[in-house]
Amino acid sequence: MQLDYATLFPLLRREPEVSALINPFESAYRHEAWDQLEGQIASAKIGLARLSSPALYYVLSGHDFTLDINNPAAPKVVCLGNNPQKQQVFGPVLSLYISRVIKLVNKKGKQKSSLIFDEFPTVYFNQIDHLIAQARSNLVSTTLAVQDYSQLKKDYGRDQAEVILNLAGNVISGQVFGDTARQLSERFGKVVQQRQSISVNRTDTSVSHSTHLDAGIPPSTISSLSSGEFVGLVGDTPHQRIRLKMFHATIDHDHRYLSIQENHFQTIPEIRKVSEEELSANYERIRASIQDIVSQHL
């Protein structure tokens, strides 16, 4: 993408799937509409220039493993980490991996798998609602973790955020405030609650009992949750009904389990160390291969 237009357009035109897409840009180049062309392409070139780093070149050019994580013959766990200080740089790369993983796992005949997105608004993935709605039939569960519903609306837009929230069959929430607490309370629904009133006068005391519909988990409860407290709503089926679909629970720390976990993870796994020389050599190799592609095809 950083090549001169005289080299870039003939090179891209060799790809049948790309030739139709670049036709408007190539037409502007042929008619020497330089201002229009720069306005169309400059923003894309600036964004792609951020990806030109030795570290990303090293990661994206490897062939260490495949991304079909739910392959019954070779199941695997893949963990991708973001960097808040380089979110605009890593975001497109993470979206690329996510898109590829989803295409590979959302197929029939695969092993049960789970896709977990922590801090989901920090990475953009288009059509996440289709994944939630369709992947369940292929035994793929999707978990989205967000700090607050307003964060999801800011990064994905109001319409997309509402679709994502309404498609989720299970909702678990810690302490949130304002509109998020109110929406969750409405989603959890109302339950029949007992109400007792006592009337006292000089001669006797009367007690009356009544029932009324009230929020099962009011917004005030959600706004005042302590650390380790959660409220939620879980989905079930007619064949496996859950009595407590709506819940208000506290984490129970099992000290025996924690001690087992500590002993289990005392052995630190081996981490591959990559030197700056290896990064630089791989970076130069890819830059040279780009020039080889240009000279080979043109």
PDB file of C-alpha atoms in Angstrom:
ATOM      1  CA  MET A   1       0.000   0.000   0.000  1.00  0.00           C
ATOM      2  CA  GLN A   2       2.982   2.322   0.395  1.00  0.00           C
ATOM      3  CA  LEU A   3       4.075   1.810  -3.231  1.00  0.00           C
ATOM      4  CA  ASP A   4       3.748   4.511  -5.871  1.00  0.00           C
ATOM      5  CA  TYR A   5       0.408   4.537  -7.672  1.00  0.00           C
ATOM      6  CA  ALA A   6       2.097   3.682 -10.975  1.00  0.00           C
ATOM      7  CA  THR A   7       3.282   0.425  -9.400  1.00  0.00           C
ATOM      8  CA  LEU A   8       0.431  -0.232  -6.980  1.00  0.00           C
ATOM      9  CA  PHE A   9      -2.538  -0.243  -9.368  1.00  0.00           C
ATOM     10  CA  PRO A  10      -1.096  -2.616 -11.994  1.00  0.00           C
ATOM     11  CA  LEU A  11      -0.020  -4.941  -9.196  1.00  0.00           C
ATOM     12  CA  LEU A  12      -3.442  -5.018  -7.525  1.00  0.00           C
ATOM     13  CA  ARG A  13      -5.199  -5.415 -10.878  1.00  0.00           C
ATOM     14  CA  ARG A  14      -3.603  -8.859 -11.226  1.00  0.00           C
ATOM     15  CA  GLU A  15      -5.827 -10.146  -8.397  1.00  0.00           C
ATOM     16  CA  PRO A  16      -9.319 -10.909  -9.839  1.00  0.00           C
ATOM     17  CA  GLU A  17     -11.116 -10.334  -6.529  1.00  0.00           C
ATOM     18  CA  VAL A  18      -9.408  -6.974  -6.012  1.00  0.00           C
ATOM     19  CA  SER A  19      -9.516  -5.543  -9.529  1.00  0.00           C
ATOM     20  CA  ALA A  20     -13.197  -4.559  -9.291  1.00  0.00           C
ATOM     21  CA  LEU A  21     -12.698  -2.916  -5.908  1.00  0.00           C
ATOM     22  CA  ILE A  22      -9.858  -0.653  -7.037  1.00  0.00           C
ATOM     23  CA  ASN A  23     -11.578   0.455 -10.233  1.00  0.00           C
ATOM     24  CA  PRO A  24     -12.804   3.853  -8.835  1.00  0.00           C
ATOM     25  CA  PHE A  25      -9.315   4.657  -7.526  1.00  0.00           C
ATOM     26  CA  GLU A  26      -7.609   3.566 -10.729  1.00  0.00           C
ATOM     27  CA  SER A  27     -10.041   5.665 -12.758  1.00  0.00           C
ATOM     28  CA  ALA A  28      -9.157   8.735 -10.683  1.00  0.00           C
ATOM     29  CA  TYR A  29      -5.453   7.982 -11.283  1.00  0.00           C
ATOM     30  CA  ARG A  30      -5.895   7.656 -15.052  1.00  0.00           C
ATOM     31  CA  HIS A  31      -7.791  10.955 -15.226  1.00  0.00           C
ATOM     32  CA  GLU A  32      -5.165  12.638 -13.026  1.00  0.00           C
ATOM     33  CA  ALA A  33      -7.649  13.574 -10.299  1.00  0.00           C
ATOM     34  CA  TRP A  34      -4.845  13.836  -7.769  1.00  0.00           C
ATOM     35  CA  ASP A  35      -6.769  15.654  -5.016  1.00  0.00           C
ATOM     36  CA  GLN A  36      -9.596  13.154  -5.133  1.00  0.00           C
ATOM     37  CA  LEU A  37      -7.203  10.209  -5.145  1.00  0.00           C
ATOM     38  CA  GLU A  38      -5.144  11.444  -2.227  1.00  0.00           C
ATOM     39  CA  GLY A  39      -8.272  12.144  -0.217  1.00  0.00           C
ATOM     40  CA  GLN A  40      -9.537   8.613  -0.812  1.00  0.00           C
ATOM     41  CA  ILE A  41      -6.333   6.691  -0.170  1.00  0.00           C
ATOM     42  CA  ALA A  42      -4.286   8.824   2.247  1.00  0.00           C
ATOM     43  CA  SER A  43      -6.396   7.945   5.306  1.00  0.00           C
ATOM     44  CA  ALA A  44      -6.055   4.232   4.573  1.00  0.00           C
ATOM     45  CA  LYS A  45      -2.304   4.529   4.015  1.00  0.00           C
ATOM     46  CA  ILE A  46      -1.832   6.352   7.328  1.00  0.00           C
ATOM     47  CA  GLY A  47      -3.714   3.638   9.209  1.00  0.00           C
ATOM     48  CA  LEU A  48      -1.800   0.822   7.530  1.00  0.00           C
ATOM     49  CA  ALA A  49       1.531   2.586   8.134  1.00  0.00           C
ATOM     50  CA  ARG A  50       1.013   2.069  11.878  1.00  0.00           C
ATOM     51  CA  LEU A  51       1.164  -1.690  11.285  1.00  0.00           C
ATOM     52  CA  SER A  52       4.646  -1.445   9.801  1.00  0.00           C
ATOM     53  CA  SER A  53       6.645  -2.529  12.836  1.00  0.00           C
ATOM     54  CA  PRO A  54       9.166  -5.362  13.297  1.00  0.00           C
ATOM     55  CA  ALA A  55       7.147  -6.906  16.161  1.00  0.00           C
ATOM     56  CA  LEU A  56       3.879  -7.094  14.196  1.00  0.00           C
ATOM     57  CA  TYR A  57       5.695  -8.334  11.110  1.00  0.00           C
ATOM     58  CA  TYR A  58       7.154 -11.148  13.223  1.00  0.00           C
ATOM     59  CA  VAL A  59       3.796 -12.163  14.704  1.00  0.00           C
ATOM     60  CA  LEU A  60       1.848 -11.995  11.452  1.00  0.00           C
ATOM     61  CA  SER A  61       4.417 -13.892   9.394  1.00  0.00           C
ATOM     62  CA  GLY A  62       4.651 -16.949  11.657  1.00  0.00           C
ATOM     63  CA  HIS A  63       3.334 -20.456  10.991  1.00  0.00           C
ATOM     64  CA  ASP A  64       3.550 -21.831  14.544  1.00  0.00           C
ATOM     65  CA  PHE A  65      -0.017 -23.151  14.730  1.00  0.00           C
ATOM     66  CA  THR A  66      -3.386 -23.026  13.011  1.00  0.00           C
ATOM     67  CA  LEU A  67      -6.392 -21.102  14.293  1.00  0.00           C
ATOM     68  CA  ASP A  68      -8.955 -23.924  14.104  1.00  0.00           C
ATOM     69  CA  ILE A  69      -9.104 -24.099  17.908  1.00  0.00           C
ATOM     70  CA  ASN A  70     -12.017 -26.582  17.968  1.00  0.00           C
ATOM     71  CA  ASN A  71     -10.482 -29.094  15.588  1.00  0.00           C
ATOM     72  CA  PRO A  72     -11.232 -32.490  17.226  1.00  0.00           C
ATOM     73  CA  ALA A  73      -7.862 -33.833  16.071  1.00  0.00           C
ATOM     74  CA  ALA A  74      -5.869 -30.916  17.519  1.00  0.00           C
ATOM     75  CA  PRO A  75      -7.829 -28.731  19.970  1.00  0.00           C
ATOM     76  CA  LYS A  76      -5.952 -25.775  21.361  1.00  0.00           C
ATOM     77  CA  VAL A  77      -6.191 -22.602  23.438  1.00  0.00           C
ATOM     78  CA  VAL A  78      -5.203 -19.326  21.771  1.00  0.00           C
ATOM     79  CA  CYS A  79      -4.798 -16.195  23.900  1.00  0.00           C
ATOM     80  CA  LEU A  80      -4.406 -12.755  22.332  1.00  0.00           C
ATOM     81  CA  GLY A  81      -3.427  -9.763  24.439  1.00  0.00           C
ATOM     82  CA  ASN A  82      -4.059  -6.087  23.734  1.00  0.00           C
ATOM     83  CA  ASN A  83      -1.994  -3.082  24.762  1.00  0.00           C
ATOM     84  CA  PRO A  84      -3.983  -0.037  25.946  1.00  0.00           C
ATOM     85  CA  GLN A  85      -1.151   2.287  24.881  1.00  0.00           C
ATOM     86  CA  LYS A  86      -1.176   0.907  21.315  1.00  0.00           C
ATOM     87  CA  GLN A  87      -4.854   0.130  20.932  1.00  0.00           C
ATOM     88  CA  GLN A  88      -5.148   1.782  17.509  1.00  0.00           C
ATOM     89  CA  VAL A  89      -2.196  -0.260  16.255  1.00  0.00           C
ATOM     90  CA  PHE A  90      -3.149  -3.643  17.688  1.00  0.00           C
ATOM     91  CA  GLY A  91      -6.899  -3.256  17.110  1.00  0.00           C
ATOM     92  CA  PRO A  92      -6.857  -4.117  13.370  1.00  0.00           C
ATOM     93  CA  VAL A  93      -4.541  -7.094  13.965  1.00  0.00           C
ATOM     94  CA  LEU A  94      -6.731  -8.483  16.744  1.00  0.00           C
ATOM     95  CA  SER A  95      -9.813  -7.987  14.571  1.00  0.00           C
ATOM     96  CA  LEU A  96      -8.066  -9.889  11.794  1.00  0.00           C
ATOM     97  CA  TYR A  97      -7.343 -12.848  14.064  1.00  0.00           C
ATOM     98  CA  ILE A  98     -10.857 -12.789  15.542  1.00  0.00           C
ATOM     99  CA  SER A  99     -12.480 -12.765  12.095  1.00  0.00           C
ATOM    100  CA  ARG A 100     -10.332 -15.686  10.980  1.00  0.00           C
ATOM    101  CA  VAL A 101     -10.934 -17.738  14.127  1.00  0.00           C
ATOM    102  CA  ILE A 102     -14.700 -17.268  13.886  1.00  0.00           C
ATOM    103  CA  LYS A 103     -14.802 -18.441  10.274  1.00  0.00           C
ATOM    104  CA  LEU A 104     -12.904 -21.591  11.236  1.00  0.00           C
ATOM    105  CA  VAL A 105     -14.787 -22.527  14.429  1.00  0.00           C
ATOM    106  CA  ASN A 106     -18.346 -21.795  13.271  1.00  0.00           C
ATOM    107  CA  LYS A 107     -18.730 -25.058  11.374  1.00  0.00           C
ATOM    108  CA  LYS A 108     -20.538 -28.336  11.855  1.00  0.00           C
ATOM    109  CA  GLY A 109     -18.851 -31.392  13.348  1.00  0.00           C
ATOM    110  CA  LYS A 110     -16.335 -29.510  15.494  1.00  0.00           C
ATOM    111  CA  GLN A 111     -15.529 -29.857  19.175  1.00  0.00           C
ATOM    112  CA  LYS A 112     -17.307 -27.725  21.768  1.00  0.00           C
ATOM    113  CA  SER A 113     -15.485 -24.420  22.122  1.00  0.00           C
ATOM    114  CA  SER A 114     -15.745 -21.009  23.718  1.00  0.00           C
ATOM    115  CA  LEU A 115     -14.783 -17.537  22.522  1.00  0.00           C
ATOM    116  CA  ILE A 116     -14.121 -15.142  25.419  1.00  0.00           C
ATOM    117  CA  PHE A 117     -13.658 -11.414  24.768  1.00  0.00           C
ATOM    118  CA  ASP A 118     -12.499  -9.500  27.828  1.00  0.00           C
ATOM    119  CA  GLU A 119     -12.699  -5.698  27.533  1.00  0.00           C
ATOM    120  CA  PHE A 120     -14.728  -6.287  24.368  1.00  0.00           C
ATOM    121  CA  PRO A 121     -15.198  -2.606  23.357  1.00  0.00           C
ATOM    122  CA  THR A 122     -11.410  -2.173  22.987  1.00  0.00           C
ATOM    123  CA  VAL A 123     -11.482  -4.247  19.788  1.00  0.00           C
ATOM    124  CA  TYR A 124     -13.962  -3.853  16.960  1.00  0.00           C
ATOM    125  CA  PHE A 125     -15.523  -6.906  15.383  1.00  0.00           C
ATOM    126  CA  ASN A 126     -18.283  -6.437  12.850  1.00  0.00           C
ATOM    127  CA  GLN A 127     -21.367  -8.690  12.996  1.00  0.00           C
ATOM    128  CA  ILE A 128     -20.679  -9.987  16.491  1.00  0.00           C
ATOM    129  CA  ASP A 129     -24.461 -10.331  16.799  1.00  0.00           C
ATOM    130  CA  HIS A 130     -24.445 -12.960  14.039  1.00  0.00           C
ATOM    131  CA  LEU A 131     -21.825 -14.921  15.953  1.00  0.00           C
ATOM    132  CA  ILE A 132     -23.912 -14.941  19.147  1.00  0.00           C
ATOM    133  CA  ALA A 133     -27.080 -15.935  17.275  1.00  0.00           C
ATOM    134  CA  GLN A 134     -25.678 -18.570  14.907  1.00  0.00           C
ATOM    135  CA  ALA A 135     -22.662 -20.152  16.604  1.00  0.00           C
ATOM    136  CA  ARG A 136     -24.689 -21.789  19.381  1.00  0.00           C
ATOM    137  CA  SER A 137     -25.986 -24.371  16.912  1.00  0.00           C
ATOM    138  CA  ASN A 138     -22.350 -25.331  16.241  1.00  0.00           C
ATOM    139  CA  LEU A 139     -21.570 -25.707  19.971  1.00  0.00           C
ATOM    140  CA  VAL A 140     -19.658 -22.413  20.197  1.00  0.00           C
ATOM    141  CA  SER A 141     -20.352 -20.247  23.238  1.00  0.00           C
ATOM    142  CA  THR A 142     -19.562 -16.543  23.233  1.00  0.00           C
ATOM    143  CA  THR A 143     -18.688 -14.488  26.322  1.00  0.00           C
ATOM    144  CA  LEU A 144     -18.460 -10.692  26.109  1.00  0.00           C
ATOM    145  CA  ALA A 145     -17.088  -8.741  29.082  1.00  0.00           C
ATOM    146  CA  VAL A 146     -17.664  -4.973  29.207  1.00  0.00           C
ATOM    147  CA  GLN A 147     -17.194  -2.434  31.974  1.00  0.00           C
ATOM    148  CA  ASP A 148     -20.492  -0.682  31.337  1.00  0.00           C
ATOM    149  CA  TYR A 149     -23.249  -0.673  28.734  1.00  0.00           C
ATOM    150  CA  SER A 150     -22.490   2.982  27.915  1.00  0.00           C
ATOM    151  CA  GLN A 151     -18.976   1.941  26.847  1.00  0.00           C
ATOM    152  CA  LEU A 152     -20.473  -0.545  24.390  1.00  0.00           C
ATOM    153  CA  LYS A 153     -22.797   2.132  22.969  1.00  0.00           C
ATOM    154  CA  LYS A 154     -19.916   4.577  22.502  1.00  0.00           C
ATOM    155  CA  ASP A 155     -17.740   2.174  20.509  1.00  0.00           C
ATOM    156  CA  TYR A 156     -20.369   0.140  18.635  1.00  0.00           C
ATOM    157  CA  GLY A 157     -23.276   2.588  18.340  1.00  0.00           C
ATOM    158  CA  ARG A 158     -26.650   2.505  20.093  1.00  0.00           C
ATOM    159  CA  ASP A 159     -28.389   0.150  17.634  1.00  0.00           C
ATOM    160  CA  GLN A 160     -25.604  -2.432  17.568  1.00  0.00           C
ATOM    161  CA  ALA A 161     -25.192  -2.278  21.349  1.00  0.00           C
ATOM    162  CA  GLU A 162     -28.893  -2.932  21.914  1.00  0.00           C
ATOM    163  CA  VAL A 163     -28.830  -5.920  19.567  1.00  0.00           C
ATOM    164  CA  ILE A 164     -25.823  -7.400  21.383  1.00  0.00           C
ATOM    165  CA  LEU A 165     -27.409  -6.947  24.815  1.00  0.00           C
ATOM    166  CA  ASN A 166     -30.769  -8.386  23.768  1.00  0.00           C
ATOM    167  CA  LEU A 167     -29.243 -11.436  22.062  1.00  0.00           C
ATOM    168  CA  ALA A 168     -27.304 -12.546  25.134  1.00  0.00           C
ATOM    169  CA  GLY A 169     -29.169 -15.365  26.887  1.00  0.00           C
ATOM    170  CA  ASN A 170     -27.130 -15.096  30.087  1.00  0.00           C
ATOM    171  CA  VAL A 171     -26.359 -11.790  31.795  1.00  0.00           C
ATOM    172  CA  ILE A 172     -24.093 -11.500  34.851  1.00  0.00           C
ATOM    173  CA  SER A 173     -23.345  -8.086  36.308  1.00  0.00           C
ATOM    174  CA  GLY A 174     -21.383  -6.558  39.154  1.00  0.00           C
ATOM    175  CA  GLN A 175     -21.818  -3.002  40.391  1.00  0.00           C
ATOM    176  CA  VAL A 176     -23.049  -0.605  37.679  1.00  0.00           C
ATOM    177  CA  PHE A 177     -24.917   2.681  37.870  1.00  0.00           C
ATOM    178  CA  GLY A 178     -27.429   4.852  36.076  1.00  0.00           C
ATOM    179  CA  ASP A 179     -28.996   3.723  32.829  1.00  0.00           C
ATOM    180  CA  THR A 180     -27.156   0.394  32.845  1.00  0.00           C
ATOM    181  CA  ALA A 181     -28.540  -0.550  36.276  1.00  0.00           C
ATOM    182  CA  ARG A 182     -32.049   0.465  35.206  1.00  0.00           C
ATOM    183  CA  GLN A 183     -31.908  -1.549  31.980  1.00  0.00           C
ATOM    184  CA  LEU A 184     -30.615  -4.626  33.790  1.00  0.00           C
ATOM    185  CA  SER A 185     -33.335  -4.351  36.420  1.00  0.00           C
ATOM    186  CA  GLU A 186     -35.985  -4.201  33.693  1.00  0.00           C
ATOM    187  CA  ARG A 187     -34.424  -7.188  31.962  1.00  0.00           C
ATOM    188  CA  PHE A 188     -34.408  -9.267  35.133  1.00  0.00           C
ATOM    189  CA  GLY A 189     -38.149  -8.649  35.349  1.00  0.00           C
ATOM    190  CA  LYS A 190     -40.655  -8.411  38.156  1.00  0.00           C
ATOM    191  CA  VAL A 191     -41.688 -10.992  40.738  1.00  0.00           C
ATOM    192  CA  VAL A 192     -44.640 -11.309  43.095  1.00  0.00           C
ATOM    193  CA  GLN A 193     -43.603 -10.052  46.511  1.00  0.00           C
ATOM    194  CA  GLN A 194     -45.366 -10.092  49.861  1.00  0.00           C
ATOM    195  CA  ARG A 195     -46.165  -6.798  51.523  1.00  0.00           C
ATOM    196  CA  GLN A 196     -47.208  -6.371  55.139  1.00  0.00           C
ATOM    197  CA  SER A 197     -48.733  -3.257  56.663  1.00  0.00           C
ATOM    198  CA  ILE A 198     -49.441  -2.661  60.343  1.00  0.00           C
ATOM    199  CA  SER A 199     -52.034  -0.199  61.625  1.00  0.00           C
ATOM    200  CA  VAL A 200     -52.000   0.763  65.290  1.00  0.00           C
ATOM    201  CA  ASN A 201     -54.651   2.793  67.124  1.00  0.00           C
ATOM    202  CA  ARG A 202     -55.649   3.240  70.761  1.00  0.00           C
ATOM    203  CA  THR A 203     -57.804   0.129  70.951  1.00  0.00           C
ATOM    204  CA  ASP A 204     -56.177  -2.506  68.703  1.00  0.00           C
ATOM    205  CA  THR A 205     -53.525  -3.324  66.135  1.00  0.00           C
ATOM    206  CA  SER A 206     -54.378  -4.647  62.660  1.00  0.00           C
ATOM    207  CA  VAL A 207     -51.987  -6.415  60.277  1.00  0.00           C
ATOM    208  CA  SER A 208     -52.816  -6.729  56.568  1.00  0.00           C
ATOM    209  CA  HIS A 209     -50.957  -8.786  53.965  1.00  0.00           C
ATOM    210  CA  SER A 210     -50.971  -8.181  50.212  1.00  0.00           C
ATOM    211  CA  THR A 211     -49.033  -9.173  47.133  1.00  0.00           C
ATOM    212  CA  HIS A 212     -47.771  -6.955  44.356  1.00  0.00           C
ATOM    213  CA  LEU A 213     -45.425  -7.058  41.383  1.00  0.00           C
ATOM    214  CA  ASP A 214     -42.081  -5.398  42.017  1.00  0.00           C
ATOM    215  CA  ALA A 215     -38.623  -5.507  40.444  1.00  0.00           C
ATOM    216  CA  GLY A 216     -36.877  -8.746  41.294  1.00  0.00           C
ATOM    217  CA  ILE A 217     -33.528  -6.919  41.506  1.00  0.00           C
ATOM    218  CA  PRO A 218     -34.086  -3.129  41.749  1.00  0.00           C
ATOM    219  CA  PRO A 219     -31.538  -0.664  40.300  1.00  0.00           C
ATOM    220  CA  SER A 220     -30.591   0.441  43.820  1.00  0.00           C
ATOM    221  CA  THR A 221     -29.437  -3.114  44.609  1.00  0.00           C
ATOM    222  CA  ILE A 222     -27.336  -3.299  41.431  1.00  0.00           C
ATOM    223  CA  SER A 223     -25.772   0.107  42.162  1.00  0.00           C
ATOM    224  CA  SER A 224     -24.764  -0.885  45.701  1.00  0.00           C
ATOM    225  CA  LEU A 225     -23.199  -4.295  45.063  1.00  0.00           C
ATOM    226  CA  SER A 226     -19.934  -4.959  46.881  1.00  0.00           C
ATOM    227  CA  SER A 227     -16.813  -6.513  45.420  1.00  0.00           C
ATOM    228  CA  GLY A 228     -17.475 -10.195  44.783  1.00  0.00           C
ATOM    229  CA  GLU A 229     -21.257  -9.756  44.568  1.00  0.00           C
ATOM    230  CA  PHE A 230     -23.103 -10.414  41.321  1.00  0.00           C
ATOM    231  CA  VAL A 231     -26.621 -10.406  39.993  1.00  0.00           C
ATOM    232  CA  GLY A 232     -27.728 -12.098  36.841  1.00  0.00           C
ATOM    233  CA  LEU A 233     -30.169 -13.993  34.687  1.00  0.00           C
ATOM    234  CA  VAL A 234     -29.413 -17.356  33.109  1.00  0.00           C
ATOM    235  CA  GLY A 235     -31.163 -19.127  30.267  1.00  0.00           C
ATOM    236  CA  ASP A 236     -32.532 -22.665  30.405  1.00  0.00           C
ATOM    237  CA  THR A 237     -34.543 -25.092  28.295  1.00  0.00           C
ATOM    238  CA  PRO A 238     -37.932 -26.748  28.874  1.00  0.00           C
ATOM    239  CA  HIS A 239     -36.107 -30.050  29.477  1.00  0.00           C
ATOM    240  CA  GLN A 240     -33.597 -28.591  31.954  1.00  0.00           C
ATOM    241  CA  ARG A 241     -35.334 -25.857  33.870  1.00  0.00           C
ATOM    242  CA  ILE A 242     -33.392 -23.710  36.333  1.00  0.00           C
ATOM    243  CA  ARG A 243     -35.344 -22.776  39.435  1.00  0.00           C
ATOM    244  CA  LEU A 244     -33.258 -19.699  40.238  1.00  0.00           C
ATOM    245  CA  LYS A 245     -33.035 -18.152  36.772  1.00  0.00           C
ATOM    246  CA  MET A 246     -32.607 -14.738  38.376  1.00  0.00           C
ATOM    247  CA  PHE A 247     -30.008 -14.616  41.136  1.00  0.00           C
ATOM    248  CA  HIS A 248     -28.109 -12.405  43.557  1.00  0.00           C
ATOM    249  CA  ALA A 249     -24.963 -14.261  44.609  1.00  0.00           C
ATOM    250  CA  THR A 250     -21.587 -13.833  46.278  1.00  0.00           C
ATOM    251  CA  ILE A 251     -18.321 -15.493  45.277  1.00  0.00           C
ATOM    252  CA  ASP A 252     -17.410 -18.273  47.689  1.00  0.00           C
ATOM    253  CA  HIS A 253     -13.623 -18.597  48.025  1.00  0.00           C
ATOM    254  CA  ASP A 254     -12.738 -22.259  48.387  1.00  0.00           C
ATOM    255  CA  HIS A 255      -9.308 -22.172  50.058  1.00  0.00           C
ATOM    256  CA  ARG A 256      -8.632 -25.835  49.309  1.00  0.00           C
ATOM    257  CA  TYR A 257      -9.141 -25.229  45.599  1.00  0.00           C
ATOM    258  CA  LEU A 258      -6.942 -22.114  45.686  1.00  0.00           C
ATOM    259  CA  SER A 259      -4.093 -24.036  47.329  1.00  0.00           C
ATOM    260  CA  ILE A 260      -4.326 -26.727  44.653  1.00  0.00           C
ATOM    261  CA  GLN A 261      -4.208 -24.074  41.949  1.00  0.00           C
ATOM    262  CA  GLU A 262      -1.149 -22.420  43.501  1.00  0.00           C
ATOM    263  CA  ASN A 263       0.742 -25.715  43.601  1.00  0.00           C
ATOM    264  CA  HIS A 264      -0.305 -26.535  40.049  1.00  0.00           C
ATOM    265  CA  PHE A 265       1.036 -23.292  38.567  1.00  0.00           C
ATOM    266  CA  GLN A 266       4.369 -23.226  40.393  1.00  0.00           C
ATOM    267  CA  THR A 267       6.042 -24.517  37.230  1.00  0.00           C
ATOM    268  CA  ILE A 268       6.349 -21.543  34.878  1.00  0.00           C
ATOM    269  CA  PRO A 269       5.916 -22.541  31.221  1.00  0.00           C
ATOM    270  CA  GLU A 270       8.764 -21.852  28.848  1.00  0.00           C
ATOM    271  CA  ILE A 271       8.380 -18.561  27.000  1.00  0.00           C
ATOM    272  CA  ARG A 272       9.997 -18.133  23.638  1.00  0.00           C
ATOM    273  CA  LYS A 273      12.491 -15.288  23.686  1.00  0.00           C
ATOM    274  CA  VAL A 274      12.914 -13.327  20.478  1.00  0.00           C
ATOM    275  CA  SER A 275      15.929 -11.069  20.105  1.00  0.00           C
ATOM    276  CA  GLU A 276      15.957  -7.664  18.451  1.00  0.00           C
ATOM    277  CA  GLU A 277      18.244  -9.109  15.769  1.00  0.00           C
ATOM    278  CA  GLU A 278      15.623 -11.734  14.856  1.00  0.00           C
ATOM    279  CA  LEU A 279      12.909  -9.080  14.680  1.00  0.00           C
ATOM    280  CA  SER A 280      15.026  -6.839  12.463  1.00  0.00           C
ATOM    281  CA  ALA A 281      16.077  -9.701  10.189  1.00  0.00           C
ATOM    282  CA  ASN A 282      12.461 -10.809   9.711  1.00  0.00           C
ATOM    283  CA  TYR A 283      11.404  -7.201   9.065  1.00  0.00           C
ATOM    284  CA  GLU A 284      14.024  -6.730   6.357  1.00  0.00           C
ATOM    285  CA  ARG A 285      13.190 -10.120   4.835  1.00  0.00           C
ATOM    286  CA  ILE A 286       9.544  -9.135   4.383  1.00  0.00           C
ATOM    287  CA  ARG A 287      10.456  -5.742   2.955  1.00  0.00           C
ATOM    288  CA  ALA A 288      12.729  -7.504   0.462  1.00  0.00           C
ATOM    289  CA  SER A 289      10.011 -10.008  -0.423  1.00  0.00           C
ATOM    290  CA  ILE A 290       7.650  -7.123  -1.258  1.00  0.00           C
ATOM    291  CA  GLN A 291      10.161  -5.812  -3.763  1.00  0.00           C
ATOM    292  CA  ASP A 292      10.539  -9.338  -5.159  1.00  0.00           C
ATOM    293  CA  ILE A 293       6.773  -9.559  -5.674  1.00  0.00           C
ATOM    294  CA  VAL A 294       6.775  -6.211  -7.497  1.00  0.00           C
ATOM    295  CA  SER A 295       9.652  -7.149  -9.799  1.00  0.00           C
ATOM    296  CA  GLN A 296       8.260 -10.646 -10.433  1.00  0.00           C
ATOM    297  CA  HIS A 297       4.779  -9.515 -11.478  1.00  0.00           C
ATOM    298  CA  LEU A 298       5.650  -6.291 -13.265  1.00  0.00           C
TER     299      LEU A 298
END
